[in-house]
PDB file of C-alpha atoms in Angstrom:
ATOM      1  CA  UNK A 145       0.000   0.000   0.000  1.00  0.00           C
ATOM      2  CA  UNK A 146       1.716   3.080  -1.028  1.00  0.00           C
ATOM      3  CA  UNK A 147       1.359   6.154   2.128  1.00  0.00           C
ATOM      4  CA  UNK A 148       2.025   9.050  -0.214  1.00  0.00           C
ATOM      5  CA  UNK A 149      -1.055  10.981  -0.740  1.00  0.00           C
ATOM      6  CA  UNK A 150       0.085  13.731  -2.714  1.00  0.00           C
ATOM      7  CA  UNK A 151      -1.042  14.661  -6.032  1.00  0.00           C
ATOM      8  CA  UNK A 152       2.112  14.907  -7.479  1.00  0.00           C
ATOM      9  CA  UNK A 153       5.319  12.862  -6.609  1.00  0.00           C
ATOM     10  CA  UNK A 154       7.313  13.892  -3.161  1.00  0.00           C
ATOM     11  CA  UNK A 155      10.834  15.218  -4.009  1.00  0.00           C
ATOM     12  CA  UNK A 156      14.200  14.933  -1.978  1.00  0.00           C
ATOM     13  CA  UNK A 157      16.066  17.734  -2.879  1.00  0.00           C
ATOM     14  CA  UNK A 158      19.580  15.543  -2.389  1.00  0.00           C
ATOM     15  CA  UNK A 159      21.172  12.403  -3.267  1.00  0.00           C
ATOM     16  CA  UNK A 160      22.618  11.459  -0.158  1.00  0.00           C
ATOM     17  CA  UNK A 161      22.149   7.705   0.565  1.00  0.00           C
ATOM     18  CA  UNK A 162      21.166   7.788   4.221  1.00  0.00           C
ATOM     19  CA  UNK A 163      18.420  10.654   3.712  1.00  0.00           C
ATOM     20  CA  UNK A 164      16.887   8.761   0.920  1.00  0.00           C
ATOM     21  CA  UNK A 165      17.547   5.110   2.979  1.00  0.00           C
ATOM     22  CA  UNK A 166      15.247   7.246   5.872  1.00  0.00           C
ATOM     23  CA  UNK A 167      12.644   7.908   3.668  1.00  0.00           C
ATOM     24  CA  UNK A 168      12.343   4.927   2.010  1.00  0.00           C
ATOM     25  CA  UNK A 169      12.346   2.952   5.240  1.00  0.00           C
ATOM     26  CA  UNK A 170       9.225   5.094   6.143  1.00  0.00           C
ATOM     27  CA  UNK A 171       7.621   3.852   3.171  1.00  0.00           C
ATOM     28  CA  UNK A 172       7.615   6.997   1.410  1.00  0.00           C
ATOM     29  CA  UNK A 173       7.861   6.847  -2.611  1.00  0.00           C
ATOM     30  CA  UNK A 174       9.757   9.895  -3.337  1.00  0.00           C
ATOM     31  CA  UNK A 175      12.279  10.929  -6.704  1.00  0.00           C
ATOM     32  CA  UNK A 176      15.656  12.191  -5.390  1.00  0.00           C
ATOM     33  CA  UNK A 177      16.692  15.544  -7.381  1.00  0.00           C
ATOM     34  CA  UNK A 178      20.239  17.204  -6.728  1.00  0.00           C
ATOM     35  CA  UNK A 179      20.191  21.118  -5.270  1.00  0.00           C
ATOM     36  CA  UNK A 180      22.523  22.677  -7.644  1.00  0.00           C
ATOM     37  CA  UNK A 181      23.396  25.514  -5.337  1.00  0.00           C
ATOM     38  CA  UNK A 182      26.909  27.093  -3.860  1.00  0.00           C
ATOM     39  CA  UNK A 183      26.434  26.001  -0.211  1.00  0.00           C
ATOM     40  CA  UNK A 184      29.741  28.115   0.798  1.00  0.00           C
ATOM     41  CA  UNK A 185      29.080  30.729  -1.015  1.00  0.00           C
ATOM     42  CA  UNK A 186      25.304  31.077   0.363  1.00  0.00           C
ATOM     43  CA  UNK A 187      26.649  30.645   3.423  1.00  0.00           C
ATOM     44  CA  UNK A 188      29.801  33.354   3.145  1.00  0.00           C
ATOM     45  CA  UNK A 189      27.028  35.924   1.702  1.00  0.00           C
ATOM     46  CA  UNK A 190      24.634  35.227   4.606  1.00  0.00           C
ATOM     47  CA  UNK A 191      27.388  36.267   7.196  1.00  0.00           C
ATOM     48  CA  UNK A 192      25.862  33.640   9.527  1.00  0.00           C
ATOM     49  CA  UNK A 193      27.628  31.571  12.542  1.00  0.00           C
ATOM     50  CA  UNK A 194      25.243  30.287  14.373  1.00  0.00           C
ATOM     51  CA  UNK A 195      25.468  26.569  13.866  1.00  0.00           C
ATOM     52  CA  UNK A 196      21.593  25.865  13.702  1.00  0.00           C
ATOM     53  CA  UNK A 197      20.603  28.656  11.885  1.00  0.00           C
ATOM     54  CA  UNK A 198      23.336  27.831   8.593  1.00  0.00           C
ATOM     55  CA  UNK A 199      21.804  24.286   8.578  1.00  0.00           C
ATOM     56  CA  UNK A 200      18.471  25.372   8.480  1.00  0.00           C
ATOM     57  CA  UNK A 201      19.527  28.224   5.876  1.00  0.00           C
ATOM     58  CA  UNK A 202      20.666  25.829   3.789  1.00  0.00           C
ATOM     59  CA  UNK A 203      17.859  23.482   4.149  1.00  0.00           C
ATOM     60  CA  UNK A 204      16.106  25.568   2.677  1.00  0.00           C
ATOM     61  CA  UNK A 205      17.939  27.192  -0.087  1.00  0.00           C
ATOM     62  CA  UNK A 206      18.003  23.608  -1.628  1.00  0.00           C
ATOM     63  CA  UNK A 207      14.597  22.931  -1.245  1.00  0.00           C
ATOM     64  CA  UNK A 208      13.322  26.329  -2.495  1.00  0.00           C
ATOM     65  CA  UNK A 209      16.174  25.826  -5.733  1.00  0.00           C
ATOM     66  CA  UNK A 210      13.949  22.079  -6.600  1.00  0.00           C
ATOM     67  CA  UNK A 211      10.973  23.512  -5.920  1.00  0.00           C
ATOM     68  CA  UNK A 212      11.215  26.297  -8.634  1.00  0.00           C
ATOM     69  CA  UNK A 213      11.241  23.745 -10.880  1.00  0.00           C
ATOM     70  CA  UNK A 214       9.065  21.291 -10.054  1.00  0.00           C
ATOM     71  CA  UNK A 215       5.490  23.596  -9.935  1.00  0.00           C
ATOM     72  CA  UNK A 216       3.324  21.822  -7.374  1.00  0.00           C
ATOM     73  CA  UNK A 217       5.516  19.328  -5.497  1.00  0.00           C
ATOM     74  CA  UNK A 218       6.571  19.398  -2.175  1.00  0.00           C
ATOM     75  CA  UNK A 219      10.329  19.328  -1.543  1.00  0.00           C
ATOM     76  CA  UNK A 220      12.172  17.930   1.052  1.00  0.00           C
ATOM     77  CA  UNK A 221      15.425  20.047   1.246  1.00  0.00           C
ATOM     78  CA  UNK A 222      17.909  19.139   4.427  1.00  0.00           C
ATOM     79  CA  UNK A 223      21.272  19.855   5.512  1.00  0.00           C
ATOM     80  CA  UNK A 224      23.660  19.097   8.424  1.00  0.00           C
ATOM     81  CA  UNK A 225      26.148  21.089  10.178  1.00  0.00           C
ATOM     82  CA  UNK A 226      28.571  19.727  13.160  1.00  0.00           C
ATOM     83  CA  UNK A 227      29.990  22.220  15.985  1.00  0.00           C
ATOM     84  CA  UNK A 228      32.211  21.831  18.267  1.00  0.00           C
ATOM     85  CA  UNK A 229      30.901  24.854  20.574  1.00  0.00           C
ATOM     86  CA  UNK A 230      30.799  28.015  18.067  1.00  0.00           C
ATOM     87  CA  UNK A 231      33.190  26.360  15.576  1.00  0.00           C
ATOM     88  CA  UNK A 232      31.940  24.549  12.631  1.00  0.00           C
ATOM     89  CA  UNK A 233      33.754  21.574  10.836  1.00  0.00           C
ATOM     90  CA  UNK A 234      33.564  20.730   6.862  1.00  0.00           C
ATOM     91  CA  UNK A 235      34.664  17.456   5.584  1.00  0.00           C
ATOM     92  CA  UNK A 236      38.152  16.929   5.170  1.00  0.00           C
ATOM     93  CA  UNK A 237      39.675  17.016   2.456  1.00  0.00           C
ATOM     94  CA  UNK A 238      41.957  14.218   3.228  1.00  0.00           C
ATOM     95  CA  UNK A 239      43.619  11.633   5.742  1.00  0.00           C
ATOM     96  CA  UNK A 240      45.930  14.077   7.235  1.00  0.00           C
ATOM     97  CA  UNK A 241      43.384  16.827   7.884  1.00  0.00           C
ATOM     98  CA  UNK A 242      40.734  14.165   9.392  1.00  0.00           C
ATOM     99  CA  UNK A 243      43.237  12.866  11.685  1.00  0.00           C
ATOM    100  CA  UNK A 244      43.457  16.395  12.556  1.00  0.00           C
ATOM    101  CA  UNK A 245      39.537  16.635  13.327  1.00  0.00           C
ATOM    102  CA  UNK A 246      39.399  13.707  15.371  1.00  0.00           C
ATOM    103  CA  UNK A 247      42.433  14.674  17.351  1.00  0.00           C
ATOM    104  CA  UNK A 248      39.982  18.214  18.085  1.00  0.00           C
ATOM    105  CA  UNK A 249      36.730  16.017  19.169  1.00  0.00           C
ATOM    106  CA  UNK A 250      38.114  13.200  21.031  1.00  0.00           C
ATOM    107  CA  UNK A 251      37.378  13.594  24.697  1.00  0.00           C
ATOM    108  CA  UNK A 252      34.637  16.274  24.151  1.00  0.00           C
ATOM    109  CA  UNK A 253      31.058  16.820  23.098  1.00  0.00           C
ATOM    110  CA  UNK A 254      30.060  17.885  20.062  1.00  0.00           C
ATOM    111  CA  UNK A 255      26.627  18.927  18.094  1.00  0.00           C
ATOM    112  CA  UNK A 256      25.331  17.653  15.229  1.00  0.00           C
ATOM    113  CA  UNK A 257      22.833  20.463  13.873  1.00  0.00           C
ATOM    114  CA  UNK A 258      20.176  18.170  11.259  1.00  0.00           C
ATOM    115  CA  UNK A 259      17.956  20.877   9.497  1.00  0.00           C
ATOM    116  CA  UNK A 260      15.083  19.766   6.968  1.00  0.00           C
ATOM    117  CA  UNK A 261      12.674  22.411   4.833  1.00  0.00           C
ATOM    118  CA  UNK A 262       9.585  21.992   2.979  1.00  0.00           C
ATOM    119  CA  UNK A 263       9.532  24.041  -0.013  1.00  0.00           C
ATOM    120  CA  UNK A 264       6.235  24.270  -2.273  1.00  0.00           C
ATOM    121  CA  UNK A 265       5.912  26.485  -5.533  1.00  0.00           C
ATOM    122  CA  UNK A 266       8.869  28.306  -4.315  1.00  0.00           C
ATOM    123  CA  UNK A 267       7.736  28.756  -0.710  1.00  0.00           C
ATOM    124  CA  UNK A 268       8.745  27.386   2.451  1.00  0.00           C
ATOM    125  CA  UNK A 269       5.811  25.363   4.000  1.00  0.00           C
ATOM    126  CA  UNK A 270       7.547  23.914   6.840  1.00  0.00           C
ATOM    127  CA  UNK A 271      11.010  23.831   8.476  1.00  0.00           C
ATOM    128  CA  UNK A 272      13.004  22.672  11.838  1.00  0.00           C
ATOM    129  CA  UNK A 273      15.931  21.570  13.481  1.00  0.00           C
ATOM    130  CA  UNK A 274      16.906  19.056  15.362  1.00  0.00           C
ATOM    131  CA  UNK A 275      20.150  18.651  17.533  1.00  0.00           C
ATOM    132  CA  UNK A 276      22.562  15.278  18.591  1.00  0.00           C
ATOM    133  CA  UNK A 277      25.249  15.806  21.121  1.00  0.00           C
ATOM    134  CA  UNK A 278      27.703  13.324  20.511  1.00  0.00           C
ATOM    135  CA  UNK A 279      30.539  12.591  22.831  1.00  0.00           C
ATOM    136  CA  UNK A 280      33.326  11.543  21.775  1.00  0.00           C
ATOM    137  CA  UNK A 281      35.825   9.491  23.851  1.00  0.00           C
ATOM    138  CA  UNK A 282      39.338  10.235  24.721  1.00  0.00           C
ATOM    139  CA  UNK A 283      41.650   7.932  22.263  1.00  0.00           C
ATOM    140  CA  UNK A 284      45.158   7.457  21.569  1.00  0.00           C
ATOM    141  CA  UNK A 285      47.202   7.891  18.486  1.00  0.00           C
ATOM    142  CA  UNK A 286      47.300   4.362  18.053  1.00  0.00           C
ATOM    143  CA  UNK A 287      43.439   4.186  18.006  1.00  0.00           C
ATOM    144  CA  UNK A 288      43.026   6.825  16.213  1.00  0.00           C
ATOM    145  CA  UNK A 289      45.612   5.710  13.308  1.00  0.00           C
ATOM    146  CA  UNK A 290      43.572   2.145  13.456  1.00  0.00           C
ATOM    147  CA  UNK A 291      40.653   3.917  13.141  1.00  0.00           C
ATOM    148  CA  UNK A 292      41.653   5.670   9.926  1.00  0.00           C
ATOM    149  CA  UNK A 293      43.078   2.567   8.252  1.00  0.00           C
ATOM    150  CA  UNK A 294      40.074   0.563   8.947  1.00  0.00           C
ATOM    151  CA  UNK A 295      37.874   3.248   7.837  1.00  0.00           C
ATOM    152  CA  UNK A 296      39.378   4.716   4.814  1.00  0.00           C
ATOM    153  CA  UNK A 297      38.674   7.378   2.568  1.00  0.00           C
ATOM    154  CA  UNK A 298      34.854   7.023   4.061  1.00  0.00           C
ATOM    155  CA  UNK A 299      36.432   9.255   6.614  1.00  0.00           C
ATOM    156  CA  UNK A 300      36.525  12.364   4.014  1.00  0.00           C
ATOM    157  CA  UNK A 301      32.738  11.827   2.860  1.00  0.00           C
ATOM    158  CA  UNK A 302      31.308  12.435   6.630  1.00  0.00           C
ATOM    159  CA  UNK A 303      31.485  15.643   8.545  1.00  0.00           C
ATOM    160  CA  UNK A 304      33.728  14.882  11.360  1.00  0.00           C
ATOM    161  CA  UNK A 305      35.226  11.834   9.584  1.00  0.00           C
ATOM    162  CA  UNK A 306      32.941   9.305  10.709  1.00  0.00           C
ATOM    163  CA  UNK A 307      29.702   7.591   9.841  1.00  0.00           C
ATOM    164  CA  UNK A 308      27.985   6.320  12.819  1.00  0.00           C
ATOM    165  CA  UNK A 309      26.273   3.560  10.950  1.00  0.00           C
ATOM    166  CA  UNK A 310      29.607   2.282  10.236  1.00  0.00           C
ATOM    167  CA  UNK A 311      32.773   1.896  11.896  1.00  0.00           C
ATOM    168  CA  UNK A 312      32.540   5.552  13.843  1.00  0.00           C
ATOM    169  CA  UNK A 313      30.484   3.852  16.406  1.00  0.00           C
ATOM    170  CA  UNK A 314      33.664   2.927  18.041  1.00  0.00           C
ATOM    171  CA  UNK A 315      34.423   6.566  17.888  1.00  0.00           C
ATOM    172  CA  UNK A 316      31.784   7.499  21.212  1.00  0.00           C
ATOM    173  CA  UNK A 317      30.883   7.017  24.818  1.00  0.00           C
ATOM    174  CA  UNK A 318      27.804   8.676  24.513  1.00  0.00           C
ATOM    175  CA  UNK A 319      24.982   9.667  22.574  1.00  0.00           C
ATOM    176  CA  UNK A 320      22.333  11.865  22.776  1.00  0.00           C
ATOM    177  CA  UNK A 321      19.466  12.257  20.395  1.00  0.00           C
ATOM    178  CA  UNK A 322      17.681  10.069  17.858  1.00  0.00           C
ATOM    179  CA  UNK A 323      18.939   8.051  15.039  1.00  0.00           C
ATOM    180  CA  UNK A 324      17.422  10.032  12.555  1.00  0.00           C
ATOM    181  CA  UNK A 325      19.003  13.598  13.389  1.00  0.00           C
ATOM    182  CA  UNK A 326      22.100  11.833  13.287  1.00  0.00           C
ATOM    183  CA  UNK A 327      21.662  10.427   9.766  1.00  0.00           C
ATOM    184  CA  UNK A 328      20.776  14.278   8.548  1.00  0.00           C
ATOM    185  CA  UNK A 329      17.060  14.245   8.491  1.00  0.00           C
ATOM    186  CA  UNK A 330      14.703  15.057  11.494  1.00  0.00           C
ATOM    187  CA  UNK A 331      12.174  12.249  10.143  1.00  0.00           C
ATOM    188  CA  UNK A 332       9.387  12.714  13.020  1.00  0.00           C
ATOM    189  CA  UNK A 333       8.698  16.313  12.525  1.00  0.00           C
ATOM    190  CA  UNK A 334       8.593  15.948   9.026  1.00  0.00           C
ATOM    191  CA  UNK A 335       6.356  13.333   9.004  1.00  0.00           C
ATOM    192  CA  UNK A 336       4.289  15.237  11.798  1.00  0.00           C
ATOM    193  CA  UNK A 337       4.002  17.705   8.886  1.00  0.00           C
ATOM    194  CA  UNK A 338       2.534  15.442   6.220  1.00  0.00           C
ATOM    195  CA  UNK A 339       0.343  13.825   8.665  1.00  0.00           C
ATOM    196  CA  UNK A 340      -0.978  17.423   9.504  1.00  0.00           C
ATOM    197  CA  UNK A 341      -1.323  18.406   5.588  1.00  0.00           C
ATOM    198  CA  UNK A 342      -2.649  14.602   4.661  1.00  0.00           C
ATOM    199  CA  UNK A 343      -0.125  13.975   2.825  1.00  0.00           C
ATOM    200  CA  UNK A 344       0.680  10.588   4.023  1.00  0.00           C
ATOM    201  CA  UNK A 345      -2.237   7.362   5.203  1.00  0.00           C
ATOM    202  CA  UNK A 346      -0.737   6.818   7.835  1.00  0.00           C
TER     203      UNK A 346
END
């Protein structure tokens, strides 16, 4: 039985594996459509630092871009930034550097920052964030350097240089906040949202 309700198809405004893994697992038939946008350069001209507010911002800049093209759909745009207090961290751009990042996290907390929009006809419809501390524990260079080779060069696709659905599980001693903020998509308010608009059967 399909749960989408909507009179024309839902849209995911990215083609990351784990967002589209989220809503498919929620039994959502959706088409995944890139955001061609300049995320650093949207968020240079926007002279933002707040953590939350740059992943919402660019939430919705990707689903607003979709959504001007796809008259009448709703658009599922999301984005993830991770702080370590006020400072923000980008994936690295290689071993070295991510060795670098997880020397800076281990043995502190950190905030993962998962924003997700709901653009229709242009126009935001809906929008939140959600936040995941993460703590990280204390780890030698040994560890670390074991992590890194068992990992590999998954370490430069992930904020942070891990993927906690993977081998950066072994990174933590504790987590707090739900599964789906973590992946980069705050699933229960957005499907709080299509319930509300009866957009979904269930």
């Amino acid at each position: 039985m399909a749960l989408w309700r909507g009179t024309s198809p839902l849209i995911l405004a990215s083609q990351s594996s784990a967002r589209k893994m989220l809503l498919a697992n929620a039994g959502l038939e959706f088409e995944a459509v890139t955001a061609d946008i300049d995320e650093r350069g949207i968020q240079t001209a926007s002279r933002l630092s707040n953590p939350r507010e740059i992943a919402l911002l660019l939430a919705r800049e990707k689903a607003k871009a979709v959504s001007t093209s796809h008259p009448g759909n709703y658009v599922i745009g999301a984005d993830q930034t991770l702080a370590l207090g006020m400072r923000l961290f980008n994936k690295s751009a290689g071993r070295a550097q991510a060795l670098a990042q997880l020397r800076d996290l281990a043995g502190k907390s950190h905030e993962l920052n998962s924003a997700v929009a709901v653009a229709r006809d242009g126009k935001i419809v809906f929008e939140d964030v959600s936040v995941a501390r993460m703590t990280m524990r204390e780890m030698t260079e040994g560890e670390l350097s074991a992590y890194l080779a068992a990992a590999g060069d998954a370490v430069t696709t992930s904020v942070g240089a891990y993927q906690l659905e993977g081998l950066g599980i072994h990174l933590f001693e504790r987590i707090e906040g739900d599964h789906f903020t973590i992946l980069g998509l705050p699933l229960l308010p957005l499907l709080a949202f299509l319930r509300r608009e009866r957009l979904v059967a269930v």
